[in-house]
Structure formats: C-alpha cells, structure tokens
Coordinates of C-alpha atoms in Angstrom, one line a residue:
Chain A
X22 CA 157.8 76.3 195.2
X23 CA 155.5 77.0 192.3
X24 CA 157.0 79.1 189.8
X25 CA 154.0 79.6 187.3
X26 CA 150.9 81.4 188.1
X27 CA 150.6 84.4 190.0
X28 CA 153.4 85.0 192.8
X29 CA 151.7 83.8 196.4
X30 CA 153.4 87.1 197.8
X31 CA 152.2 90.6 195.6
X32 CA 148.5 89.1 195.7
X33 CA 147.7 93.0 196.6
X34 CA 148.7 93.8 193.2
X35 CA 146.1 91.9 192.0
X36 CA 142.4 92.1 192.0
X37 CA 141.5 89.4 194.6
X38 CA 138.4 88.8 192.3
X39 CA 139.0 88.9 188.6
X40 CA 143.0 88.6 188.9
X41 CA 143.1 92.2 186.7
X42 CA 146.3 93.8 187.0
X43 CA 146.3 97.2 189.0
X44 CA 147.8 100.5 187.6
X45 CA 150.9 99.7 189.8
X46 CA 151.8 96.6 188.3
X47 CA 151.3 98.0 184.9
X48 CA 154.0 100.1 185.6
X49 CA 156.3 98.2 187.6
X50 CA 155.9 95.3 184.1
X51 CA 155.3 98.3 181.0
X52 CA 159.5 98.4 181.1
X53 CA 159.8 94.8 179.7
X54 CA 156.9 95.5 177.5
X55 CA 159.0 95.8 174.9
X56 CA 161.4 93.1 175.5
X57 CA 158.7 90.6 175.7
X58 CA 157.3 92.0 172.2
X59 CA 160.5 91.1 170.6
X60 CA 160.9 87.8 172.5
X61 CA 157.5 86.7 171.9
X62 CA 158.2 87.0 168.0
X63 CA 161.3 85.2 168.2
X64 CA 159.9 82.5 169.9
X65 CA 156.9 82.0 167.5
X66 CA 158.9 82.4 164.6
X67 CA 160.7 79.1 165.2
X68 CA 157.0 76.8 164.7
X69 CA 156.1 79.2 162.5
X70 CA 158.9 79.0 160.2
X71 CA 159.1 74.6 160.3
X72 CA 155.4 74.6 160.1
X73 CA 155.8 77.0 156.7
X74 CA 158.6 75.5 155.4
X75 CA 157.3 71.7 155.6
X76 CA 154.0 73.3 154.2
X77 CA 156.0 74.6 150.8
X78 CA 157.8 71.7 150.6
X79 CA 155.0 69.3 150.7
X80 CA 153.2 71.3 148.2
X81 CA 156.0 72.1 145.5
X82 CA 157.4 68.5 145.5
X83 CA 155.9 66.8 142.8
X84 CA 158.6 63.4 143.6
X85 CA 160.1 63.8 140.0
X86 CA 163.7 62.6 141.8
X87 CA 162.3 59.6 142.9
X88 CA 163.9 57.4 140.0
X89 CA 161.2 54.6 138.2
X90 CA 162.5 51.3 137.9
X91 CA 162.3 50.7 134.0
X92 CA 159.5 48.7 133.2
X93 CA 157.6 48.0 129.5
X94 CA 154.3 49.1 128.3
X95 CA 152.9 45.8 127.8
X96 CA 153.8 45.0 131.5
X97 CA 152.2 48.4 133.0
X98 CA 149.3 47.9 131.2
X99 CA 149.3 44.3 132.8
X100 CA 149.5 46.2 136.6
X101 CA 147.0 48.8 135.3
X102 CA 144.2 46.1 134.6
X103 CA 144.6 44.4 137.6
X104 CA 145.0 47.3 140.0
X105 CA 141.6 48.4 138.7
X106 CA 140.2 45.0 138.9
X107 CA 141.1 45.1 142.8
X108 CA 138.7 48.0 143.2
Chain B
X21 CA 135.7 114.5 194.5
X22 CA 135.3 110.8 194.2
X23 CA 138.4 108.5 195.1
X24 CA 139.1 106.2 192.6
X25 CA 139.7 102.7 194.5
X26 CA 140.6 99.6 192.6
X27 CA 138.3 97.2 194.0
X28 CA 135.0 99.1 193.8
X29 CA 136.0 100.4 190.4
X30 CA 136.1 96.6 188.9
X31 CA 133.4 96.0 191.2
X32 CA 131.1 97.7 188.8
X33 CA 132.0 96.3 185.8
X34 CA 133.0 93.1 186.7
X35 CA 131.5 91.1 182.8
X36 CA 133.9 92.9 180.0
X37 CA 137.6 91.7 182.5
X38 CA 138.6 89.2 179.4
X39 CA 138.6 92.0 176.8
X40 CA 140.0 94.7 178.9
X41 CA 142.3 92.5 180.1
X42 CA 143.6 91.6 176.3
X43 CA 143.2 95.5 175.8
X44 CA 145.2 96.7 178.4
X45 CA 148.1 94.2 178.4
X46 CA 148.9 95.1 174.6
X47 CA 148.1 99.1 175.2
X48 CA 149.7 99.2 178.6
X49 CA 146.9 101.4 179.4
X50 CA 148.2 102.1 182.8
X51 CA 144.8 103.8 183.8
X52 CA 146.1 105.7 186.9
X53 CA 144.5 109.4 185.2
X54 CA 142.8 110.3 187.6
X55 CA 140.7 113.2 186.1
X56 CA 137.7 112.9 188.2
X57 CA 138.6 115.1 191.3
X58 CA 138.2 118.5 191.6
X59 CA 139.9 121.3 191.7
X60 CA 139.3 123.9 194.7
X61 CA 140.9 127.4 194.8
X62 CA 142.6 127.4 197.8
X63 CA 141.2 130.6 199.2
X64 CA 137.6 128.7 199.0
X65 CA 139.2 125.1 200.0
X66 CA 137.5 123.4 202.8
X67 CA 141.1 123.3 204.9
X68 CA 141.8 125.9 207.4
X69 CA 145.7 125.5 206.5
X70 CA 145.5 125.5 202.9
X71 CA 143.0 129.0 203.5
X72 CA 145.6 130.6 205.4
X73 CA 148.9 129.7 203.0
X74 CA 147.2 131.2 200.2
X75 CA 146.7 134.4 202.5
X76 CA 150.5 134.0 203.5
X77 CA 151.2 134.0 199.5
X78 CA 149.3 137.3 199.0
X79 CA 151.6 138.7 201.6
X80 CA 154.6 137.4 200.8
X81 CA 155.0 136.7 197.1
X82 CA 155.4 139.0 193.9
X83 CA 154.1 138.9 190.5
X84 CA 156.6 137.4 188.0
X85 CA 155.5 140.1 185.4
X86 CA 154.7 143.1 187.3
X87 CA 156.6 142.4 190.8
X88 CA 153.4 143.5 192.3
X89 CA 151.5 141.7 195.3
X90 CA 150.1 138.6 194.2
X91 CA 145.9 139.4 193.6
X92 CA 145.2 136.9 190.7
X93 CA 144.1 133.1 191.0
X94 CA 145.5 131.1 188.6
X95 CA 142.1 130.0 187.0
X96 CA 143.6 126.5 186.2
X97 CA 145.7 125.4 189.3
X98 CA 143.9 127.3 191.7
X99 CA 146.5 128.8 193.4
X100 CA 147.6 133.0 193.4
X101 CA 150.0 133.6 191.3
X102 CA 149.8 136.5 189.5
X103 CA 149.0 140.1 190.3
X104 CA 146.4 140.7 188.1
X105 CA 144.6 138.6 185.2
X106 CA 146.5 140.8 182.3
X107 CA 149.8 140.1 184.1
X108 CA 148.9 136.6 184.0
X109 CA 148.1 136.7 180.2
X110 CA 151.0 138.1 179.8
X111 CA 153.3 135.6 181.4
X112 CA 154.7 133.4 178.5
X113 CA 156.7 131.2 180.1
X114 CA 154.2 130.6 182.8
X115 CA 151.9 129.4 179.6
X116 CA 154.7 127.8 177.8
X117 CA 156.2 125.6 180.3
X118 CA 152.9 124.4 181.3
X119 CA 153.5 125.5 185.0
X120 CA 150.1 125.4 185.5
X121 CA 149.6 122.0 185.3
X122 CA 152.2 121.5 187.9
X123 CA 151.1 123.6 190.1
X124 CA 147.4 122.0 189.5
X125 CA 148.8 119.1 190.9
X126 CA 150.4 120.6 193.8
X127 CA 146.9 121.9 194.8
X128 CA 145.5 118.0 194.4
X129 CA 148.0 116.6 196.4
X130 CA 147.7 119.4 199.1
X131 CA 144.0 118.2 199.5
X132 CA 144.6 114.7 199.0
X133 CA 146.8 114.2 201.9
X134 CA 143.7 116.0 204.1
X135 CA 141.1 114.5 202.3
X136 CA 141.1 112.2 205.3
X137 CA 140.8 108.4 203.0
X138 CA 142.6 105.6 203.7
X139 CA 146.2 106.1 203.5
X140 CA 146.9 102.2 202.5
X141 CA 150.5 103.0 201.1
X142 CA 152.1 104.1 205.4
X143 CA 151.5 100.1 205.6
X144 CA 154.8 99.2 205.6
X145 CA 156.2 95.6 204.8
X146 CA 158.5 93.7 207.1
X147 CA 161.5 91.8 206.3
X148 CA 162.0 91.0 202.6
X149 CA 162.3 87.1 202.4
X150 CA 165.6 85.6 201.5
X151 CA 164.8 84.2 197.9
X152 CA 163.5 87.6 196.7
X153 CA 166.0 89.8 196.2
X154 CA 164.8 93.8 195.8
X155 CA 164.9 95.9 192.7
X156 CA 166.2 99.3 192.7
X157 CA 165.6 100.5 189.3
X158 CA 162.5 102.8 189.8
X159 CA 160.4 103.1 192.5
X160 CA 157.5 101.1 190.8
X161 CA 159.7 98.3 190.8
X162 CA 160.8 98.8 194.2
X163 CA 157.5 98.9 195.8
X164 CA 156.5 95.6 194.1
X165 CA 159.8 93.9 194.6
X166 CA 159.6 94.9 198.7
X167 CA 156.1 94.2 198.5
X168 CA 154.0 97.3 199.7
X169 CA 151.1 97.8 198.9
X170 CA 149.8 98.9 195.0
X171 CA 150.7 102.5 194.7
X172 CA 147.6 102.6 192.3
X173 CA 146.7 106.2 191.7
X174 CA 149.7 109.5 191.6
X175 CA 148.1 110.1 194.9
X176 CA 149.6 107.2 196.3
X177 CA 153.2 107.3 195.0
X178 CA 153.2 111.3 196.0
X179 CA 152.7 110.4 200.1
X180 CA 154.6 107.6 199.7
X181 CA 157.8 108.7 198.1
X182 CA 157.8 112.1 199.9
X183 CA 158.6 110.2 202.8
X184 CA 160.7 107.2 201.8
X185 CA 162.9 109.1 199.7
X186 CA 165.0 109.5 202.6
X187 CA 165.8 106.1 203.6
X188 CA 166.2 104.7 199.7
X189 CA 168.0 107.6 198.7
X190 CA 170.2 106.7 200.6
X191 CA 170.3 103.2 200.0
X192 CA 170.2 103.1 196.5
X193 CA 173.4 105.0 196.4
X194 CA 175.0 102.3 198.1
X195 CA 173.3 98.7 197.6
X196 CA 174.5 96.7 195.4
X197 CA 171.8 96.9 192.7
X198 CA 172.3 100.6 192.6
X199 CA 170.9 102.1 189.7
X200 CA 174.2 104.8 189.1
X201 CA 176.1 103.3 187.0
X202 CA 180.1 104.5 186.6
X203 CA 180.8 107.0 183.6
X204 CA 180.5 107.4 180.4
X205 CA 177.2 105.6 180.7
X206 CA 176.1 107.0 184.2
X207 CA 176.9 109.7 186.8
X208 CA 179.5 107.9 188.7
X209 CA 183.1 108.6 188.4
X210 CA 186.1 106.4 188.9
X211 CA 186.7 108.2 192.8
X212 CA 183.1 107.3 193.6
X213 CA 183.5 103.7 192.3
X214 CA 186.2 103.3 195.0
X215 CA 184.4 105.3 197.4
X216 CA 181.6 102.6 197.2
X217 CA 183.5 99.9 196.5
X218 CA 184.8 100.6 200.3
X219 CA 180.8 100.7 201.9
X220 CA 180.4 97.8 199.8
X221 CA 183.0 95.9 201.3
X222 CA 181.8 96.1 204.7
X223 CA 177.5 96.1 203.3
X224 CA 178.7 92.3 201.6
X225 CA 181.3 91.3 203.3
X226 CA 183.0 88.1 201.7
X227 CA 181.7 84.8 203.0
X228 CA 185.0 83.1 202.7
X229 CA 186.0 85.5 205.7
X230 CA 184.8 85.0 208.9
X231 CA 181.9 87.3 209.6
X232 CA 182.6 90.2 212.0
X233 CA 186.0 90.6 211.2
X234 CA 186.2 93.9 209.8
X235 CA 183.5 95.8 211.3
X236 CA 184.0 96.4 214.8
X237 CA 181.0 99.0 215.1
X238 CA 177.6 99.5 213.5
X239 CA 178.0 101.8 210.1
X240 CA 177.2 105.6 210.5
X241 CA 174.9 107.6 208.3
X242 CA 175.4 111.1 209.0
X243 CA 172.6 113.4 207.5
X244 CA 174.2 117.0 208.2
X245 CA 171.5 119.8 208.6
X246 CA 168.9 117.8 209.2
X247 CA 165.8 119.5 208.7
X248 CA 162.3 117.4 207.8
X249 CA 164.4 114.0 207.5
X250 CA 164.9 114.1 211.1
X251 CA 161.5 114.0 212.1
X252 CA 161.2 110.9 210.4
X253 CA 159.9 107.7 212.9
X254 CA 162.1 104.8 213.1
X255 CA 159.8 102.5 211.2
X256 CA 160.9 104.4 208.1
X257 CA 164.2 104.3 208.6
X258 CA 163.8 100.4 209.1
X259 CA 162.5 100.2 205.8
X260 CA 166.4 100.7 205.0
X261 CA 167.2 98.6 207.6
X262 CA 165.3 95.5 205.2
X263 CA 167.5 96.1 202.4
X264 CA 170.7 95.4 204.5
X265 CA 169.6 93.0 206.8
X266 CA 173.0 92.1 208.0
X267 CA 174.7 95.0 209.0
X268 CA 173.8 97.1 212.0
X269 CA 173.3 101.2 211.3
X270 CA 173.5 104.3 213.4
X271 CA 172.0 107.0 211.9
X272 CA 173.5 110.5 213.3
X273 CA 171.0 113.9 212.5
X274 CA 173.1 116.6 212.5
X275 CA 172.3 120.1 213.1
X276 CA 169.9 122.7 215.4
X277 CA 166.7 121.8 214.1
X278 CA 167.4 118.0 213.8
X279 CA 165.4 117.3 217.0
X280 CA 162.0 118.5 217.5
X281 CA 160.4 118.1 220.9
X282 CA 157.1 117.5 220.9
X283 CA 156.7 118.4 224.5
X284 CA 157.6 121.7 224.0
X285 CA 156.8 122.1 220.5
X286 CA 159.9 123.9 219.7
X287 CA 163.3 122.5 218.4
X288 CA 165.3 120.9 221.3
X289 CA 169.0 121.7 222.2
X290 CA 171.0 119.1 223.7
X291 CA 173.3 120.0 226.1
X292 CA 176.0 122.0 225.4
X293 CA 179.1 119.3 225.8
X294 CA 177.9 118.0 222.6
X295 CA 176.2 114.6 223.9
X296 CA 173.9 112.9 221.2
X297 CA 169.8 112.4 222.0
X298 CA 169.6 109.0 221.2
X299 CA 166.8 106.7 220.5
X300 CA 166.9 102.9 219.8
X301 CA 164.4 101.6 217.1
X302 CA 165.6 98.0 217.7
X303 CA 168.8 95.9 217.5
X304 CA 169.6 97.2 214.1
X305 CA 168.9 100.7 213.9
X306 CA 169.5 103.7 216.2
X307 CA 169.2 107.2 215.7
X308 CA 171.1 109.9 217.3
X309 CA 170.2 113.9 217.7
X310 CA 173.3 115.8 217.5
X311 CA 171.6 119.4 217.8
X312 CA 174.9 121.4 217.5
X313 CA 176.2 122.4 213.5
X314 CA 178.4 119.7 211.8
X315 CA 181.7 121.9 212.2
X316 CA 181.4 122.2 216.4
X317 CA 180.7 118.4 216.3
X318 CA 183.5 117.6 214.6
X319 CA 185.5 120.2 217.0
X320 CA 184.3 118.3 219.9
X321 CA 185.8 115.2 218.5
X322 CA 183.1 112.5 219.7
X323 CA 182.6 111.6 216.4
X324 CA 186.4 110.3 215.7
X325 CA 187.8 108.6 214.0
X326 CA 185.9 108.7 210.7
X327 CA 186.4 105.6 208.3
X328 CA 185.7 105.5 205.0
X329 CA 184.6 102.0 204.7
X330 CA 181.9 102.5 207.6
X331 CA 181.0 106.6 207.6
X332 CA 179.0 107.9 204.7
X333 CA 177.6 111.3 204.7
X334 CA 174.0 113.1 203.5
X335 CA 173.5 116.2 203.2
X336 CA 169.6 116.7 202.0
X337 CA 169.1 120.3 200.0
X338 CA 171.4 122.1 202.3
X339 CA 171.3 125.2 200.3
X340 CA 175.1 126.1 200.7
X341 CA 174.3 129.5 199.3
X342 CA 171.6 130.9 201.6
X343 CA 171.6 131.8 205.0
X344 CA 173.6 129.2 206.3
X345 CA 176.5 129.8 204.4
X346 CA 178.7 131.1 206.9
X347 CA 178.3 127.2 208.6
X348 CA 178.4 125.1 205.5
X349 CA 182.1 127.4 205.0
X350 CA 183.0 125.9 208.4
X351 CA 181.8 122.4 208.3
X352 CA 183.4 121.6 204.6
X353 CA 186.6 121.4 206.0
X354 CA 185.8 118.5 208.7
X355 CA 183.6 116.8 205.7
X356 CA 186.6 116.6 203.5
X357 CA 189.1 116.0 205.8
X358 CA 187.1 113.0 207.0
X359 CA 187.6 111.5 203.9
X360 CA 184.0 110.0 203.4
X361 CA 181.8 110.6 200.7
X362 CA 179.4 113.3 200.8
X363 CA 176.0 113.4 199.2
X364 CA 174.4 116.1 198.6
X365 CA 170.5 116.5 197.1
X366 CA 168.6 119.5 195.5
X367 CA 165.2 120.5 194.8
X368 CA 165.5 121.3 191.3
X369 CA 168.1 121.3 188.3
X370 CA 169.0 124.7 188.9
X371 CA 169.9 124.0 192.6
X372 CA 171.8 121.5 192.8
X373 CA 173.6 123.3 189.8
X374 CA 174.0 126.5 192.3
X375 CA 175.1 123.8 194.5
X376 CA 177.8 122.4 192.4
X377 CA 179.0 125.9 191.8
X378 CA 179.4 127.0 195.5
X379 CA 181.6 123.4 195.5
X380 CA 183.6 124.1 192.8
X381 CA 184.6 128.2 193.5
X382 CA 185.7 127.4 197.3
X383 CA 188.6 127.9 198.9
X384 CA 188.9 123.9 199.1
X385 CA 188.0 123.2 196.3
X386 CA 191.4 121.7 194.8
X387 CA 190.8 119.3 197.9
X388 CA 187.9 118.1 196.3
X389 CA 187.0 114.7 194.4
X390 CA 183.7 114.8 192.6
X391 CA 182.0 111.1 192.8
X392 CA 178.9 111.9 191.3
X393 CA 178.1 114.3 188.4
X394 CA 174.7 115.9 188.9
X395 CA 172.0 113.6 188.0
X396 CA 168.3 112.9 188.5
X397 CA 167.6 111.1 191.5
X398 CA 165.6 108.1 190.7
X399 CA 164.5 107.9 194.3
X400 CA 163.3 111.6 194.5
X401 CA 159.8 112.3 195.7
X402 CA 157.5 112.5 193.2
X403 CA 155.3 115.0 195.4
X404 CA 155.5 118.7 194.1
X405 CA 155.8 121.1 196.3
X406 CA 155.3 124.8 195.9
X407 CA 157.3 127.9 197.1
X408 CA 155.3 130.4 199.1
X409 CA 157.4 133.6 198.1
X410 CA 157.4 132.7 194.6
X411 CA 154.2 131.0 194.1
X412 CA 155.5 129.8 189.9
X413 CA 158.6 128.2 191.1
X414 CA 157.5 124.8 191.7
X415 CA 160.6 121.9 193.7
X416 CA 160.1 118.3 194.5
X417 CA 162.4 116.9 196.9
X418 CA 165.5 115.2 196.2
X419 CA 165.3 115.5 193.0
X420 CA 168.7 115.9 192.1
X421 CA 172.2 114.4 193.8
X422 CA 175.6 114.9 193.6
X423 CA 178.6 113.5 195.4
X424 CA 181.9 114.7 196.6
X425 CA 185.1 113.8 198.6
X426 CA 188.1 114.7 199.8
X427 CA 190.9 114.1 197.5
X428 CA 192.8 110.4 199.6
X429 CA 196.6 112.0 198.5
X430 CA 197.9 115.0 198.8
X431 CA 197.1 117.4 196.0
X432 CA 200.4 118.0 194.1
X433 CA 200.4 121.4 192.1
X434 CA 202.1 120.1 188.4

C-alpha cells in the first residue's frame, strides 16, 4: 500500500483538479500545525548545523598542527626551483 | 445569497494554486468565512415557517429591558428581540456579549437548511475499513478519519452535527479513543473510569478469550425521555454502529413522545402492558419504542435485569427541573438502583449546572456517584438554536454532559 502522496480514500477532501486542500482539511490538520513547526526545525537543524560546522572549520583551519619535517634552506630552495621549473 | 462551493470557487481562479497553496498552508487560512450571504429579517424571509415563528415570538416573548411584548427587530441578526429600538440600545449585555452575532447565525442557518442546495454532508459513509482506525478528538477529525464528505463551510458542520451528535455522543463516551480523560486532567472521575472500564470490557473484549463468552445479549442504550433523538432513522444510528463493528446494539427510546407516527401525525402510544415498538435496521442495530415514562417501565420489569457491563443510559437535556419533574423524581430511583451509568446532556452551561443542582439536593442523592464533572461536549452540535419565549437566550444542543451512578456498596454514614 502506498504510504506517500495523497491518501486513495479522503480524495473528497481534495480538489480533484488542483489537489488544494478544502477548508475541512485545514481544520482537521491546523492542530498539528504547530507540532510540525517545531519538528520541521529540528529536523533541518541537524544538516544545517554539520553543513555550518564543516564550513567554519574549513575556513578557520589554517593546518598550523600539521608538523614540517625539518628541512634546510639550501635544500628548499633546491624544491622551490624545480617545482617552478615543472610549470 | 450565493453558495460558496469549493469546486466552482477554484474553478475561477485556477493559475495563482502554487502561491495560495504556500500561503495558506503556513497561515492556515482556513477560508470557511462565509460572509457573502445575506441576511433576511425573518418577518420579510421568503419561508412561510420562519414568517410565522417570528409572529409566534411577538406573541410569546418579552423584552429583556422593558418586559414588554417584543416589537423591535434586531437590526443585525434579524430576528425580534426587543420591545422597542431604545430598549434595545439600552440592553448592555445584549451589546456586550455579542449576542447578536449569535443570533445572526441562527437566522443563516434557519435559511440555509431551506435554502433547498445540495445537502452533500446526509451522505453517509459505510463501514470504516480495518487498517484505519477512527479519531475521536473533534469532530473535524472525525469526519475525515470516517471519511464523510468535506464539511467545507459552518453551514455544513451545523446540519451535520445537529444530527449525529446523538449517535457520537454517545459513542465517544465510551470508545476507546474517548476524548474524556480521568481527573485532574479531564472530567472523568475514578467511579466513571470503572464504570467504563466495564462497557469496555464487553466493546473490546480480550482476544485471548473465546469470543462470545461474556455477552450473551446485544448491549442496551437506553435514551430516557426521548424527544427529537427518537425520530432519528436507523442509518444514523448505524453510523455508531461503524465505530463498534463487533458488537451487536439495541437501542431502547424511552418515554411518551419517543414514537411519532407518521400515519397519524401525532405521538403513538404502545399498548398499555408495556410492549416495545420495535424496528430492525439490520443484524446489528435495532431500535425499540418504549412509549410509557422510564419509572412504569422499570415497574413492569421487562427491562430486567440491568447489567452494568452491557446497559448504559442517556438521558439528552431532560430538564429535571421543569414540567416533568414530578417523573424524573420517580424514575431516578430505578436509574440508580440499576447501577448503570447515567448520562445526562444540557443545552447550555447554566443548564446542565441547574441540572447538576437538582442531582445533588435530592432525596437520593447520598446514593449517588458522580462519573463525570460537567464539561463541554466535544461532540455537541454546533447548530445554534434559538428560544422562542426568550428570543436573546440562545442553546445548541448537547453542549454540555455530565455523568452519574448509583453508589455499587452500601452508603455507610461515618
């Protein structure tokens, strides 16, 4: 049995048309409104708040923990003048 | 006086659904003002009947002010109220409780059920189907969850739930979904959670038992002084029938003007030994016409032995106090002794409060269990209805409900 979409029984409580809700069913669903509401924000606020955090994370890091194997100036210039002759 | 259906209304603006779709899910704009009808005075309304209550008002009723005849038409609702238009300026509370727009709507619905249109909420739906199970919160959810047809307008919901607040009155009181919950948070007390309990156990009966094994005979609804109720067809009583399909029902009307016969247009009288009219709607429900009062019934003794776990009793605005006192004094004893609960419905707040009252300062009182605290009935009609000798005092039935008993031990003084 389908679950999503409109229910096959209670068409009459839909335009047959345009699907618009009638009055009736506005008032038999306007006592979860608020419920929803509340649940809709909860549910977004999960993405939301990965999607943010990952974005401040990526932005702020600036990889100063990741530790630099020591290496001598003479040697980096070395890697420097032929990294630039590879371009 | 146009009537606002849905289907021609979208018909004409079928382009802006998408915004008024967002619009209206977020505002809950439930649209169902319907401001464009008209309001006709009912002296000048195009109904004979409605002509000749207002006359019968001018007889009958007083002014609230003056205690006058009634000469004045309400210049709002349409209906005579006052004597005169000073008296009607002069009638605060008339102003300040609004009363007018109640009344306002008592005219509209009074011309809305003659209007003559389509009557689309008397189609009934047939058996609810196993996986759906019915909601008894509010009657906009239980119209959707049973399926009948959109009760789109206030027009709608007034000539439907004047009539099927009989059947789910009653069954909302009882089903298992009932709305009433037990005290502090609800009317019900700790007597009338047993009281139900007991229906309950025979409405659901465990299926670890083998069906049948308690209930020997079909449950009994008694509604005592059966006035309007009784006239009800047996389609409507069906509808109650749906939301127990497995139990079998006899409802018993009780009272002299429980039977009206259309042959002779007047109220019937059974026959004097007491023997019911009875009529059988189908296998499930019957309906019996007992046409004597409650107290000579239960002198007769047909109707023994009551039980509490298959007998429940209704009795719809029986106005204890008017009249018919002298009968209610007489049949209280048999409906306490029976042991069953007793419902009882009122108009208004104040009457089922006058109700209570009469209750608690009888003789029988101490014999009394209340199993219901006066509460709003969520399955009262939402019609309004008017009073004819006092043309301000508005009622809408059932509004109200109350329960009693009689006490299951012995009452010990302490």
């Amino acid at each position: 049995m389908p679950v999503v979409g409109i229910p096959k029984s209670h068409s009459k409580y839909r335009n047959q048309k345009t699907f618009e809700i009638t009055p009736a069913l506005y008032r038999v669903r306007s006592q979860y409104f608020n419920r929803n509401l509340i649940g809709f924000f909860a549910v977004t606020a999960i993405p939301l708040g990965v999607y943010l955090y990952t974005w401040k994370m990526l932005t702020t890091d600036d990889l100063s923990d990741i530790p630099i194997p020591p290496i001598s100036d003479e040697e980096l210039s070395k890697l420097k003048k032929e990294y630039s002759s590879k371009k | 006086m146009s009537i606002l259906r849905i289907p021609k209304s979208i018909s004409v603006r079928p382009f802006n659904r998408q915004y008024s779709l967002l619009r209206r899910l977020l505002a809950l704009d439930d649209n169902t003002a319907d401001t464009a009808r008209e309001v006709y005075p009912w002296d000048e309304s195009p109904y004979e009947d409605l002509r000749t209550r207002a006359a019968i008002i001018r007889t009958q009723a007083l002014c609230p002010v003056t205690s006058k005849s009634v000469n004045f038409v309400c210049p709002i609702s349409g209906i005579p109220t006052h004597h005169s238009k000073e008296a009607w300026e002069q009638d605060k509370e008339y102003h300040e409780k609004k009363k007018y727009e109640l009344l306002k709507k008592v005219n509209l619905y009074e011309h809305d059920l003659r209007s003559g249109r389509e009557f689309d909420e008397f189609i009934f739906p047939g058996e609810q189907e196993h996986d759906f199970s019915t909601s008894l919160s509010n009657w906009d959810q239980f119209f959707y969850t049973r399926d009948f047809n959109p009760m789109n307008t206030e027009y709608n919901l007034a000539a439907a739930t004047k009539v099927l607040t009989y059947p789910i009155t009653i069954a909302s009181t009882i089903h298992k979904l009932s709305p009433y919950s037990i005290e502090p948070k609800g009317p019900l007390t700790l007597e009338g959670l047993k009281s139900i309990s007991a229906l309950q156990y025979t409405l659901y009966p465990s299926h670890q038992k083998k069906q049948g094994e308690f209930k020997e005979r079909p449950m009994r609804i008694f509604i005592v002084g059966a006035k309007m109720e009784s006239m009800l067809p047996g389609y409507v009583w069906k509808q109650f029938g749906y939301l127990f399909p497995d139990t079998k029902f006899e409802f018993h009307f009780i009272g002299p003007e429980c039977y009206f016969d259309k042959d002779t247009n007047s109220f019937a009288r059974s026959n004097e030994n007491g023997r019911a009219i009875v009529e059988r709607y189908d296998e499930q429900i019957t309906l019996h016409y007992h046409t004597l009062y409650f107290h000579e019934l239960y002198n007769f003794g047909d109707l023994f032995p009551f039980d509490p776990y298959l007998d429940v009793f209704y009795l719809f605005h029986p106005g204890f106090q008017t009249a018919d006192k002298p009968n209610w004094d007489k049949s209280l004893k048999g409906l306490l002794e029976s042991k069953c609960p007793v419902y009882v419905t009122g108009y208004h707040d104040l009457d089922i409060r006058r109700e209570l009252s009469w209750l608690l300062t009888h003789d029988l009182s101490d014999e009394m269990d209340i199993l219901m605290n006066p509460t709003t009935n969520i399955f009262g009609s939402t019609k309004i209805d008017l009073v004819d000798f006092n043309p301000t005092e508005t009622f809408q039935a059932n509004n109200e409900i109350l329960a009693f008993r009689g006490k299951r031990y012995h009452a010990i003084r302490t």
